[in-house]
XYZ file of C-alpha atoms in Angstrom:
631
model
C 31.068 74.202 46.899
C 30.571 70.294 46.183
C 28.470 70.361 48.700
C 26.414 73.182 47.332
C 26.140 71.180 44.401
C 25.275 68.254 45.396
C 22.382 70.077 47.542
C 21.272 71.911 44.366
C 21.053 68.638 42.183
C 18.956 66.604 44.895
C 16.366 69.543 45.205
C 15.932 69.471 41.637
C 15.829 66.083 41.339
C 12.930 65.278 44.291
C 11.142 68.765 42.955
C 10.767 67.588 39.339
C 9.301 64.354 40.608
C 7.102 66.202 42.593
C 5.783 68.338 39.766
C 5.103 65.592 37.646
C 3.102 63.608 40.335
C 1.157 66.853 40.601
C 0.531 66.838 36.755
C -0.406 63.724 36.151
C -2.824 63.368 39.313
C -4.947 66.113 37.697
C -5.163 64.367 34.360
C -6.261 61.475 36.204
C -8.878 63.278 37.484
C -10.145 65.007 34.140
C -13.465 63.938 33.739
C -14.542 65.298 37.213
C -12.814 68.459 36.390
C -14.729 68.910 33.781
C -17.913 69.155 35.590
C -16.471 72.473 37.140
C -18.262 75.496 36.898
C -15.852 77.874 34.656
C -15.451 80.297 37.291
C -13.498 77.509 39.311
C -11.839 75.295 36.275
C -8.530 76.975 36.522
C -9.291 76.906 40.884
C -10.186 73.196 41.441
C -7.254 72.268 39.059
C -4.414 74.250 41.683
C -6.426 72.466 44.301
C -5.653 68.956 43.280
C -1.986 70.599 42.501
C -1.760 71.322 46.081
C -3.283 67.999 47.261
C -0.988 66.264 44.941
C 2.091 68.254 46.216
C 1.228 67.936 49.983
C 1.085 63.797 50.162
C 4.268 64.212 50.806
C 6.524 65.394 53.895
C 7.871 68.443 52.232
C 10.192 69.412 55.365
C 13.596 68.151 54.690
C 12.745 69.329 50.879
C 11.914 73.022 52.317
C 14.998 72.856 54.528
C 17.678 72.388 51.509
C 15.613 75.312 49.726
C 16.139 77.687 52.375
C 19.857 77.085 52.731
C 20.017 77.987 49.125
C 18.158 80.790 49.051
C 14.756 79.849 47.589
C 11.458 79.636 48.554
C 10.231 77.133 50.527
C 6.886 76.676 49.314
C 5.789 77.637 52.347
C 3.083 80.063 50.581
C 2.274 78.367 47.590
C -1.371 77.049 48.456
C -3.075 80.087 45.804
C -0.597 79.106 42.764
C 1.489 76.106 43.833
C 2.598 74.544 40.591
C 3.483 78.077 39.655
C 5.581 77.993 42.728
C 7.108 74.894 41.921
C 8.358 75.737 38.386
C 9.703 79.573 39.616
C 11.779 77.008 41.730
C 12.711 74.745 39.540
C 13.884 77.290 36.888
C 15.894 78.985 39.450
C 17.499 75.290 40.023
C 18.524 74.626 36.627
C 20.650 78.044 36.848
C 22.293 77.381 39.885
C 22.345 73.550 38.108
C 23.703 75.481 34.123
C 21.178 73.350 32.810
C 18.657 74.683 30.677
C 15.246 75.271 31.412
C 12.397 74.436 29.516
C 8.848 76.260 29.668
C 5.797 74.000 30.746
C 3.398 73.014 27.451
C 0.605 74.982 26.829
C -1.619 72.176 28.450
C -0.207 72.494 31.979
C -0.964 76.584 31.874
C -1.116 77.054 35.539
C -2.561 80.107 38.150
C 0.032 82.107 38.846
C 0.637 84.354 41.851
C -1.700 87.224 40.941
C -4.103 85.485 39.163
C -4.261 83.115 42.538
C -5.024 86.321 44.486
C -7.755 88.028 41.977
C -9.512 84.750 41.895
C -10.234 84.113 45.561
C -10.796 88.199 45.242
C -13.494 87.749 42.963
C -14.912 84.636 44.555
C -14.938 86.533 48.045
C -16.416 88.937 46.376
C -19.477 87.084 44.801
C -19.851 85.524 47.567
C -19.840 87.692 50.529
C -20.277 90.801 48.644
C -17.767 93.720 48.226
C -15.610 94.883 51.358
C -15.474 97.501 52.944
C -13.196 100.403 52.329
C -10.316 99.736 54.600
C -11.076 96.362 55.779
C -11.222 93.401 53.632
C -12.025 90.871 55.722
C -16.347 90.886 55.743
C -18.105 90.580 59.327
C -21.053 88.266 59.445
C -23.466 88.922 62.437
C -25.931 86.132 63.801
C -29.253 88.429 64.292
C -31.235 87.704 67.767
C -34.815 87.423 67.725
C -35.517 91.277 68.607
C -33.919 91.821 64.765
C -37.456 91.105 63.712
C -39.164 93.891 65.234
C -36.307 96.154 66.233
C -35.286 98.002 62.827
C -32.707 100.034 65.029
C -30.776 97.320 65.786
C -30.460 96.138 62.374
C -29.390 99.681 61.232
C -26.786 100.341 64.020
C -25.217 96.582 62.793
C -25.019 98.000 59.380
C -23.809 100.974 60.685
C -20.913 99.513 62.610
C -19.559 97.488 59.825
C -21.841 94.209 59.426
C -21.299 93.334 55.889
C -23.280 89.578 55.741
C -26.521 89.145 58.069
C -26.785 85.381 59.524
C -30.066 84.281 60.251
C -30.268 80.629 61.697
C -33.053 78.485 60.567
C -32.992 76.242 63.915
C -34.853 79.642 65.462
C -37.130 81.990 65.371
C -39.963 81.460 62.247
C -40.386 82.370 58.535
C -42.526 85.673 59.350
C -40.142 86.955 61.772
C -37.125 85.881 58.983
C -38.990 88.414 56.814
C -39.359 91.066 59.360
C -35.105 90.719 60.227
C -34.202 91.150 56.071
C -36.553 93.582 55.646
C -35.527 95.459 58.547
C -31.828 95.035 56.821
C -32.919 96.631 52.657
C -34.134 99.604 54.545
C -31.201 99.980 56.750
C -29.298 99.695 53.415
C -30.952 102.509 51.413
C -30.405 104.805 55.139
C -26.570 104.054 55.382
C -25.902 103.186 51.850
C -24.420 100.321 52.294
C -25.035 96.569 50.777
C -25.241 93.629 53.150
C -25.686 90.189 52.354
C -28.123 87.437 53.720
C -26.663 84.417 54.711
C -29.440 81.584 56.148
C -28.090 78.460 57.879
C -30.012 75.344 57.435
C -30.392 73.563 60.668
C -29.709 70.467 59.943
C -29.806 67.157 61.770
C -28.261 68.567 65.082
C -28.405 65.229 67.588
C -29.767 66.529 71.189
C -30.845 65.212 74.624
C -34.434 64.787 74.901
C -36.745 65.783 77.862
C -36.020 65.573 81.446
C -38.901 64.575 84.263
C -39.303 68.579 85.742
C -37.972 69.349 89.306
C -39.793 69.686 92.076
C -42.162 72.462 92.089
C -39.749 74.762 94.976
C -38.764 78.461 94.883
C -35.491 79.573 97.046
C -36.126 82.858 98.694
C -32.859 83.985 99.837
C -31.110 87.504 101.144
C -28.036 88.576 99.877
C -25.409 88.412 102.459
C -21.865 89.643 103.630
C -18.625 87.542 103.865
C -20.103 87.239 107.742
C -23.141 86.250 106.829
C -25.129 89.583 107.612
C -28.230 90.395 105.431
C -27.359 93.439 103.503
C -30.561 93.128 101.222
C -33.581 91.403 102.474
C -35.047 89.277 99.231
C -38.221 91.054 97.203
C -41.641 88.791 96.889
C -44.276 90.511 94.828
C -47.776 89.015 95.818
C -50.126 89.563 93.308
C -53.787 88.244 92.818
C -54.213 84.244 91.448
C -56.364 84.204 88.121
C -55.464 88.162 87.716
C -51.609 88.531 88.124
C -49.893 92.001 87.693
C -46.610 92.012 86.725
C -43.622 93.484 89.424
C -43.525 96.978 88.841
C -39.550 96.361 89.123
C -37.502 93.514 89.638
C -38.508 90.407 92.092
C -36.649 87.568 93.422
C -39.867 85.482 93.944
C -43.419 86.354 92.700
C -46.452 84.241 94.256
C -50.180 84.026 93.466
C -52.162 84.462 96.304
C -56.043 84.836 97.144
C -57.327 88.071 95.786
C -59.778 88.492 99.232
C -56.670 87.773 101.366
C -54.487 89.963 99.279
C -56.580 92.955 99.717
C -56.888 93.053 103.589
C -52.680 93.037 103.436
C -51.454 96.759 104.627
C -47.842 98.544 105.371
C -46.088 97.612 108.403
C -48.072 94.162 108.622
C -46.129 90.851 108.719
C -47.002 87.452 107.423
C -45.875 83.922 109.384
C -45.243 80.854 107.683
C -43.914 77.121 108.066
C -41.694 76.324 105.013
C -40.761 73.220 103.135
C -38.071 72.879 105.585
C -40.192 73.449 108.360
C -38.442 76.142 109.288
C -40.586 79.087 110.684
C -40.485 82.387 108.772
C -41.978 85.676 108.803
C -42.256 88.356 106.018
C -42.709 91.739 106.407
C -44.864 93.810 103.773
C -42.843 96.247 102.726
C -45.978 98.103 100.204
C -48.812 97.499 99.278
C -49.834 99.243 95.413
C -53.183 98.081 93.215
C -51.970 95.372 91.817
C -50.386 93.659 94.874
C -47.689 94.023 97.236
C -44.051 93.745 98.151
C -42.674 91.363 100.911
C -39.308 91.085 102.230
C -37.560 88.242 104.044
C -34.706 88.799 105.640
C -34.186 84.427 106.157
C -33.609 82.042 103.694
C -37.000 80.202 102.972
C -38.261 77.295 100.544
C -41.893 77.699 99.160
C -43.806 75.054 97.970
C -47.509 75.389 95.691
C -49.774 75.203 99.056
C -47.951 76.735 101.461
C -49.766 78.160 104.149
C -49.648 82.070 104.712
C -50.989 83.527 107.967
C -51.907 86.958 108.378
C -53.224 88.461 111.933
C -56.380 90.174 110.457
C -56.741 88.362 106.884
C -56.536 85.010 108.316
C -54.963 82.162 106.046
C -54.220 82.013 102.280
C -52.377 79.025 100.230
C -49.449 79.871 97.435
C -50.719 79.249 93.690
C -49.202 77.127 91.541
C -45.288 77.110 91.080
C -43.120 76.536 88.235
C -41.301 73.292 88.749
C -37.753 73.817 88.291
C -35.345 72.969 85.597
C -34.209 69.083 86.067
C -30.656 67.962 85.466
C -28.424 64.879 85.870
C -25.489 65.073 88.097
C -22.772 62.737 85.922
C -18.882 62.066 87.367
C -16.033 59.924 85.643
C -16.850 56.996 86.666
C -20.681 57.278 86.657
C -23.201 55.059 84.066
C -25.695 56.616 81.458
C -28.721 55.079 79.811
C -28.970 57.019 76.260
C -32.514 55.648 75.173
C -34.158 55.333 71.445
C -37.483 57.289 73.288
C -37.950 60.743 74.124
C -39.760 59.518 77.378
C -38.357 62.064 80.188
C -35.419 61.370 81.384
C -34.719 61.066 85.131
C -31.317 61.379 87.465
C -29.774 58.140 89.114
C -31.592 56.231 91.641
C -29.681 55.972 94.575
C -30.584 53.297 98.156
C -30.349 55.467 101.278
C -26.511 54.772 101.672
C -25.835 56.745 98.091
C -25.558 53.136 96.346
C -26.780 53.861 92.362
C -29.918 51.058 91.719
C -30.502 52.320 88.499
C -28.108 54.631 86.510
C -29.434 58.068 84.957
C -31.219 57.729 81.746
C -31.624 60.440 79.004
C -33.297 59.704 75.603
C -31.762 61.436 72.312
C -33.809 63.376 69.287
C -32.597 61.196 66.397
C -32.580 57.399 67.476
C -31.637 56.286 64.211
C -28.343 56.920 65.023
C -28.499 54.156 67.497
C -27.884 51.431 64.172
C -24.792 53.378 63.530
C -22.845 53.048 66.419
C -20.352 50.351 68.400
C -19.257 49.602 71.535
C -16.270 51.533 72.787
C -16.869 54.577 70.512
C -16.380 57.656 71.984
C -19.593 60.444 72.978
C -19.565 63.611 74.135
C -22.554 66.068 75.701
C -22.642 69.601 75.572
C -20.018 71.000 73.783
C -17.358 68.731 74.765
C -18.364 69.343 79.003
C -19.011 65.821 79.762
C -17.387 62.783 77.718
C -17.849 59.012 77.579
C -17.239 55.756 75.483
C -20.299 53.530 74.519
C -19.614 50.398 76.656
C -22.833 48.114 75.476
C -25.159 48.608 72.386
C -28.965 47.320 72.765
C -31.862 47.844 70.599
C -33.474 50.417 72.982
C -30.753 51.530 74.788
C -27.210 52.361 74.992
C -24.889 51.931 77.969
C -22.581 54.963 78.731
C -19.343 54.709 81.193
C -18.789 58.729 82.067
C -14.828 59.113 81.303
C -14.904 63.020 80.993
C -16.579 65.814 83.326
C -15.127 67.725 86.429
C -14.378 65.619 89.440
C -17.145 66.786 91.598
C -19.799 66.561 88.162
C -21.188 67.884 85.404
C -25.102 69.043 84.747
C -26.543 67.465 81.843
C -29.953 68.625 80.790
C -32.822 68.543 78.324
C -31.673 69.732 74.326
C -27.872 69.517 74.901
C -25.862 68.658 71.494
C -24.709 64.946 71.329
C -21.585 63.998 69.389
C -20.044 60.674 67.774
C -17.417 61.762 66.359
C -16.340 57.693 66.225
C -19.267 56.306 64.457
C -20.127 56.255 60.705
C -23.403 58.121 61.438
C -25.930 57.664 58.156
C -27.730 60.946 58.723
C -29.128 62.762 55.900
C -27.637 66.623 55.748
C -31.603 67.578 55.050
C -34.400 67.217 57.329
C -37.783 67.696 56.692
C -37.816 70.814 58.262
C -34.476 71.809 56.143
C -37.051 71.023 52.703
C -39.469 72.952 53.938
C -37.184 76.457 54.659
C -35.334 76.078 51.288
C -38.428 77.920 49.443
C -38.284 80.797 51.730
C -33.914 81.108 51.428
C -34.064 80.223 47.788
C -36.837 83.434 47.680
C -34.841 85.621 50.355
C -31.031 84.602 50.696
C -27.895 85.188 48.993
C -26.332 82.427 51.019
C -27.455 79.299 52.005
C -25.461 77.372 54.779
C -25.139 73.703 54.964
C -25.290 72.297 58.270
C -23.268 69.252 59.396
C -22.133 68.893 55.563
C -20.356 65.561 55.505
C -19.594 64.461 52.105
C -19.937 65.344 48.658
C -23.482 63.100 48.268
C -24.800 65.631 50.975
C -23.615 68.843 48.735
C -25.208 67.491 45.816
C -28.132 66.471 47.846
C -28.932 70.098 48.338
C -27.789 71.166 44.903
C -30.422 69.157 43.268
C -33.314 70.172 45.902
C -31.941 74.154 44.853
C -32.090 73.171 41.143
C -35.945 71.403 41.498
C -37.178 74.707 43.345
C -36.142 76.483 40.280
C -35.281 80.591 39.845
C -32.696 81.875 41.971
C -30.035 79.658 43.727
C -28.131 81.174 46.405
C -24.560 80.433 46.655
C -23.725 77.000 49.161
C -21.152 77.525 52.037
C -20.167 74.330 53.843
C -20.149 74.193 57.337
C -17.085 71.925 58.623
C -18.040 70.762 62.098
C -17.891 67.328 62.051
C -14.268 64.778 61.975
C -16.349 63.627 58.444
C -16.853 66.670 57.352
C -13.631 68.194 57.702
C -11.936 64.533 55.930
C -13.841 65.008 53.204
C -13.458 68.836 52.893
C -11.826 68.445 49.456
C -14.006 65.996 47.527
C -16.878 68.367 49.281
C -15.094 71.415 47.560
C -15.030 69.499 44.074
C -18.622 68.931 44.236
C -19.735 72.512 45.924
C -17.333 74.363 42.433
C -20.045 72.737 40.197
C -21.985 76.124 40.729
C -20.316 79.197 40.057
C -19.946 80.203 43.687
C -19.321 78.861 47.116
C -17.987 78.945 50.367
C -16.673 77.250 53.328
C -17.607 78.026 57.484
C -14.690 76.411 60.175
C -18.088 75.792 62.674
C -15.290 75.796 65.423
C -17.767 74.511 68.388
C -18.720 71.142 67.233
C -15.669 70.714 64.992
C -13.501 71.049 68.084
C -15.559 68.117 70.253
C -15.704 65.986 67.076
C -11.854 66.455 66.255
C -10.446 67.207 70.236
C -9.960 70.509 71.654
C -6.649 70.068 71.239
C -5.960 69.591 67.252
C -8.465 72.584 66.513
C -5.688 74.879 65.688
C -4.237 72.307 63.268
C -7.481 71.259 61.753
C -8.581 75.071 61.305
C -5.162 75.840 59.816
C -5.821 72.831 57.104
C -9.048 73.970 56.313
C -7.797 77.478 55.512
C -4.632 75.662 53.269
C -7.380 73.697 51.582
C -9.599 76.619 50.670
C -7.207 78.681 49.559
C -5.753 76.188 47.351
C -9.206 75.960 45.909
C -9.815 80.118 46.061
C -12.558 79.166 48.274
C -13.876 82.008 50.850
C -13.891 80.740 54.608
C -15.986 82.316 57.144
C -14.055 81.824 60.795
C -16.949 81.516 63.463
C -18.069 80.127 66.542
C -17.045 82.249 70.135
C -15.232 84.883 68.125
C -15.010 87.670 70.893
C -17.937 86.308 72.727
C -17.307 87.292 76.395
C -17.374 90.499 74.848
C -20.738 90.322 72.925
C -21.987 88.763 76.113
C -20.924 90.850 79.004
C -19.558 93.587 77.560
C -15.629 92.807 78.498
C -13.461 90.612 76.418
C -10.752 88.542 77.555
C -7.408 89.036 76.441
C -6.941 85.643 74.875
C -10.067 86.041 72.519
C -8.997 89.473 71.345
C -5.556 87.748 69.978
C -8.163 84.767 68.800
C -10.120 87.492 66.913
C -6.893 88.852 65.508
C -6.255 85.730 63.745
C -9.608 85.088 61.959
C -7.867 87.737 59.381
C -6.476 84.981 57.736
C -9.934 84.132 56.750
C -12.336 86.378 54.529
C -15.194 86.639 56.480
C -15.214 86.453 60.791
C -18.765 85.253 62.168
C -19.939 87.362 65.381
C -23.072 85.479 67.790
C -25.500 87.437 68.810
C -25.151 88.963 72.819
C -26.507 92.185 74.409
C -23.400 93.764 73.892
C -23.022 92.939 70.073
C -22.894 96.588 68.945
C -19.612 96.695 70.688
C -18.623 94.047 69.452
C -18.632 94.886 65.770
C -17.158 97.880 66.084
C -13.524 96.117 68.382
C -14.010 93.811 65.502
C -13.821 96.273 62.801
C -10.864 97.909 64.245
C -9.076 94.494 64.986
C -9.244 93.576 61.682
C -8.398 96.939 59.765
C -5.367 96.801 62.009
C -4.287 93.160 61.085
C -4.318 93.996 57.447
C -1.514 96.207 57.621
C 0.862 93.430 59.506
C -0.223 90.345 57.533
C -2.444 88.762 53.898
C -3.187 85.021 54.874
C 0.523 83.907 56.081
C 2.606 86.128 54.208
C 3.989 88.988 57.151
C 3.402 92.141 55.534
C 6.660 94.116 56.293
C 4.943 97.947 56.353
C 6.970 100.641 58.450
C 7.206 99.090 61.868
C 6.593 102.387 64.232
C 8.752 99.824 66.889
C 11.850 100.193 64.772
C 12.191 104.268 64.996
C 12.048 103.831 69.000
C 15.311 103.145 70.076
C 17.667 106.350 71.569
C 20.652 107.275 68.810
C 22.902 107.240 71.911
C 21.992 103.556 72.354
C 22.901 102.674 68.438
C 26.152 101.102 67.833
C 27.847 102.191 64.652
C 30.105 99.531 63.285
C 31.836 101.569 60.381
C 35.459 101.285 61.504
C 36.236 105.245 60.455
C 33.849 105.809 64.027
C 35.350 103.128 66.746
C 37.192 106.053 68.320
C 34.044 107.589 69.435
C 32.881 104.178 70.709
C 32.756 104.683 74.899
C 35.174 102.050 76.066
C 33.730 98.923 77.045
């Protein structure tokens, strides 16, 4: 019992400290609190609560609360000084001391007002849910939204509830066609969707690579023993009048038209490759607008190579695409990242494999070359290959490859660059970002911030809303940065000047610029934050992606799908197999709502718990032990 005591007085002791840090933090902050839109007054004030409350390590706190009974705080991010005080009056009973009600100026959110405000600003934001499912689906709309109406309908049909359209593709007219594809479908289902537009932003990219060789692989499709089992198509069609393959072709060539027409059935045409290897092809059929070839040996065609026919004589191959260029980079290996967009080009090696000059690759923004320092860290592609910065000169930066698979990595022409490590000065608007904001300001309901990094950024684009005049859609950050996602709360205090707003986890970048490995964390702080604040988040980036691509999803993203419930809104990319996955989606979520609200485990009738035989039940009342079997 002393114990018990004792336990009881020290929680009550390091709680009411705690509480009045939280108070008097907000009071220090008054004057920026009172540049809050009203909706979010009473919301920004239980965010700097919660910020206040979690500067400290809370565990061995939460640990004496549980042994007593009490809550933990553990749920208190919505109405945490609310939570503190139903605490600490429960304290001074166990304590006999008497508590005393909080003044009039430290009226706090409470539980249920915590939950109807990030309702109402979910709500405002994202639009109302739908019946049975409160968490909204956003869908990124492909190009073929703008002329497919069908597609746009079946989406709203499925259970879309907020349309993405990204600004970084596609055009203004085709923007149009995709939202007014979307009010139609809405009067035909009779359903309301939002419009949510993402600014690009300043996205940092590889620039251009020297093109390939000019080569086309013809090859058969094989056995395990190497047998042919399909001989490859080649269409032949006319140069300077080419007919498309009246069904798929692995290789299609521009030949003479003369030549072309003297070609019949059952003929064959010889050939020396770029191998100089000897071929032969055998014309499979001729139609009007050319003919089909088949090879049954793998064969390398160059623009000039020399066709001979028995009766049409000779003919020379047309112009060829030249192939995609890349740069092969290992740990180990040295980049030149360049301040031009001159073409890249791939390492030049002696004849015994020796590098004499390392790969170089220029970059889209080369301002961002007086930002950063040796030994920072850079990564290409979505996190695939990795490397530190090893020497900084005007025109060029020196790379040391620490991160790709042993035997190497592709890197090629507009991959994303990150530095998560530098203090990059980049403006959060672009030119081009100006220049869409009269179209989303006209069209949108949302307008997404790219790359937002701090609160000058989020004012940035409030003032270039405000000068555009009329209608201002509603700002959602997008956290993908390691500055971004630091300065996710002062962000917050400057996005709840307007009377709505909203938050995106951009999971792809954020998990390059953070590590792979502290994503979870990082995206379960974000959610804390917002919540706090009563701040919608929108959980995106490769949410059930295999799926929308191929049409199968793995197992792990369906269980990665299942937790984006704990945000209001889950963010689909587009695939050809998006249909499907808005409807798995749908159902994934209405399930989820019945088992759990944010962290809280909703405790509904578990269908589990009625499963076990009665013959397998042990009854312990004492008046049934002799029916017991012996043991």
């Amino acid at each position: 019992m002393q114990q018990k005591d004792s336990d009881i007085e020290d929680a009550l002791r390091e709680l009411t400290a705690l509480r009045a840090d939280m108070v008097a933090d907000a009071e220090v902050l008054h004057r920026r609190l009172a540049a809050i839109h009203p909706n979010y007054r009473d919301s920004a004030r239980n965010l700097l609560h919660y910020l206040a409350l979690r500067r400290h390590d809370l565990r061995p706190l939460q640990l004496r609360l549980a042994a007593l009974g009490l809550s933990s705080l553990g749920r208190a991010e919505s109405h945490v000084l609310a939570t503190v005080d139903a605490v600490l009056e429960v304290l001074h009973q166990l304590a006999n001391r008497r508590w005393q009600n909080p003044p009039a100026e430290e009226r706090c959110v409470d539980f249920r007002t915590g939950q109807r405000l990030l309702s109402e600003h979910t709500d405002a934001l994202l639009g109302p849910p739908t019946p049975g499912r409160d968490v909204r689906i956003m869908v990124t709309m492909p190009t073929e939204a703008g002329s497919d109406y069908s597609l746009v309908h079946d989406l709203l049909r499925q259970g879309m509830d907020c349309m993405r359209i990204n600004c970084a593709h596609d055009d203004a007219e085709t923007w149009r066609q995709m939202i007014e594809h979307l009010r139609r479908a809405e009067r035909a289902v009779g359903r309301s969707c939002r419009v949510v537009m993402d600014l690009a932003g300043p996205k940092l990219r590889t620039g251009p690579l020297a093109p390939g060789p000019a080569v086309v692989k013809v090859r058969p499709q094989r056995d395990p023993y190497g047998r042919v089992i399909t001989p490859a198509r080649v269409w032949l069609t006319a140069d300077g009048a080419a007919h498309p393959a009246p069904s798929p072709a692995d290789v299609k060539l521009a030949v003479p038209p003369v030549w072309l027409e003297q070609l019949q059935t059952g003929d064959r045409v010889q050939l020396t490759d770029a191998r100089n290897s000897r071929r032969i092809f055998a014309i499979a059929d001729v139609t009007e607008g050319g003919c089909w070839v088949e090879a049954t040996k793998t064969t390398y065609l160059i623009p000039g190579t020399e066709l001979h026919h028995e009766h049409a004589g000779n003919a020379h191959i047309g112009d060829l695409p030249p192939r995609e260029s890349a740069i092969r980079l290992r740990p180990g290996d040295s980049l030149i990242l360049t301040r031009d967009t001159k073409p890249g080009r791939p390492a030049i090696t002696d004849s015994a494999g020796k590098v004499l000059t390392p790969a170089s690759i220029g970059c889209t923004i080369p301002a961002v070359f007086d930002d950063v320092r040796a030994g920072d860290s850079i990564w290409f592609d979505d996190g695939k290959i990795g490397g530190v910065l090893e020497n900084i000169e005007p025109q060029q930066v020196f790379v040391r490859i620490t991160h790709a698979r042993p035997r190497g990595e592709n890197l090629r022409a507009d991959k994303g660059i990150n530095l998560p490590d530098s203090p990059l000065r980049l403006s959060a608007l672009t030119a081009k970002d100006l220049a869409d904001l009269s179209f989303i300001a006209r069209h949108a309901d949302v307008v997404q911030l790219s790359f937002a990094n701090s609160a000058e950024d989020v004012a940035l684009l409030q003032q270039h809303q405000a000068s555009l005049g009329g209608r201002q859609p509603a700002i959602t950050l997008k956290i993908e940065t390691r500055r971004g996602f630091e300065n996710l709360p002062d962000m917050l205090l400057t996005a709840m000047r307007a009377p709505c707003c909203g938050v995106m986890i951009a999971r792809g970048d954020l998990a390059v610029e953070c590590g792979f490995e502290r994503l979870a964390e990082v995206q379960e702080e974000i959610l804390w934050i917002c919540e706090a604040a009563h701040v919608p988040v929108i959980w995106a980036t490769q949410v059930l992606e295999t799926l929308a691509k191929v049409g199968m999803p793995s197992r792990a993203e369906i269980t990665d799908a299942a937790m984006g419930h704990r945000a209001e809104c889950v963010m689909l990319n587009k695939g050809p197999h998006m249909l499907t996955a808005v409807r798995v989606l749908d159902d994934i979520l209405r399930r989820m709502q019945a088992h759990q609200a944010k962290k809280q485990a909703m405790l509904r009738e578990l269908r589990l718990a009625h499963t076990l035989p009665p013959e397998a039940s042990v009854n312990t009342n004492r008046s049934n032990r002799k029916d017991l079997p012996e043991a």
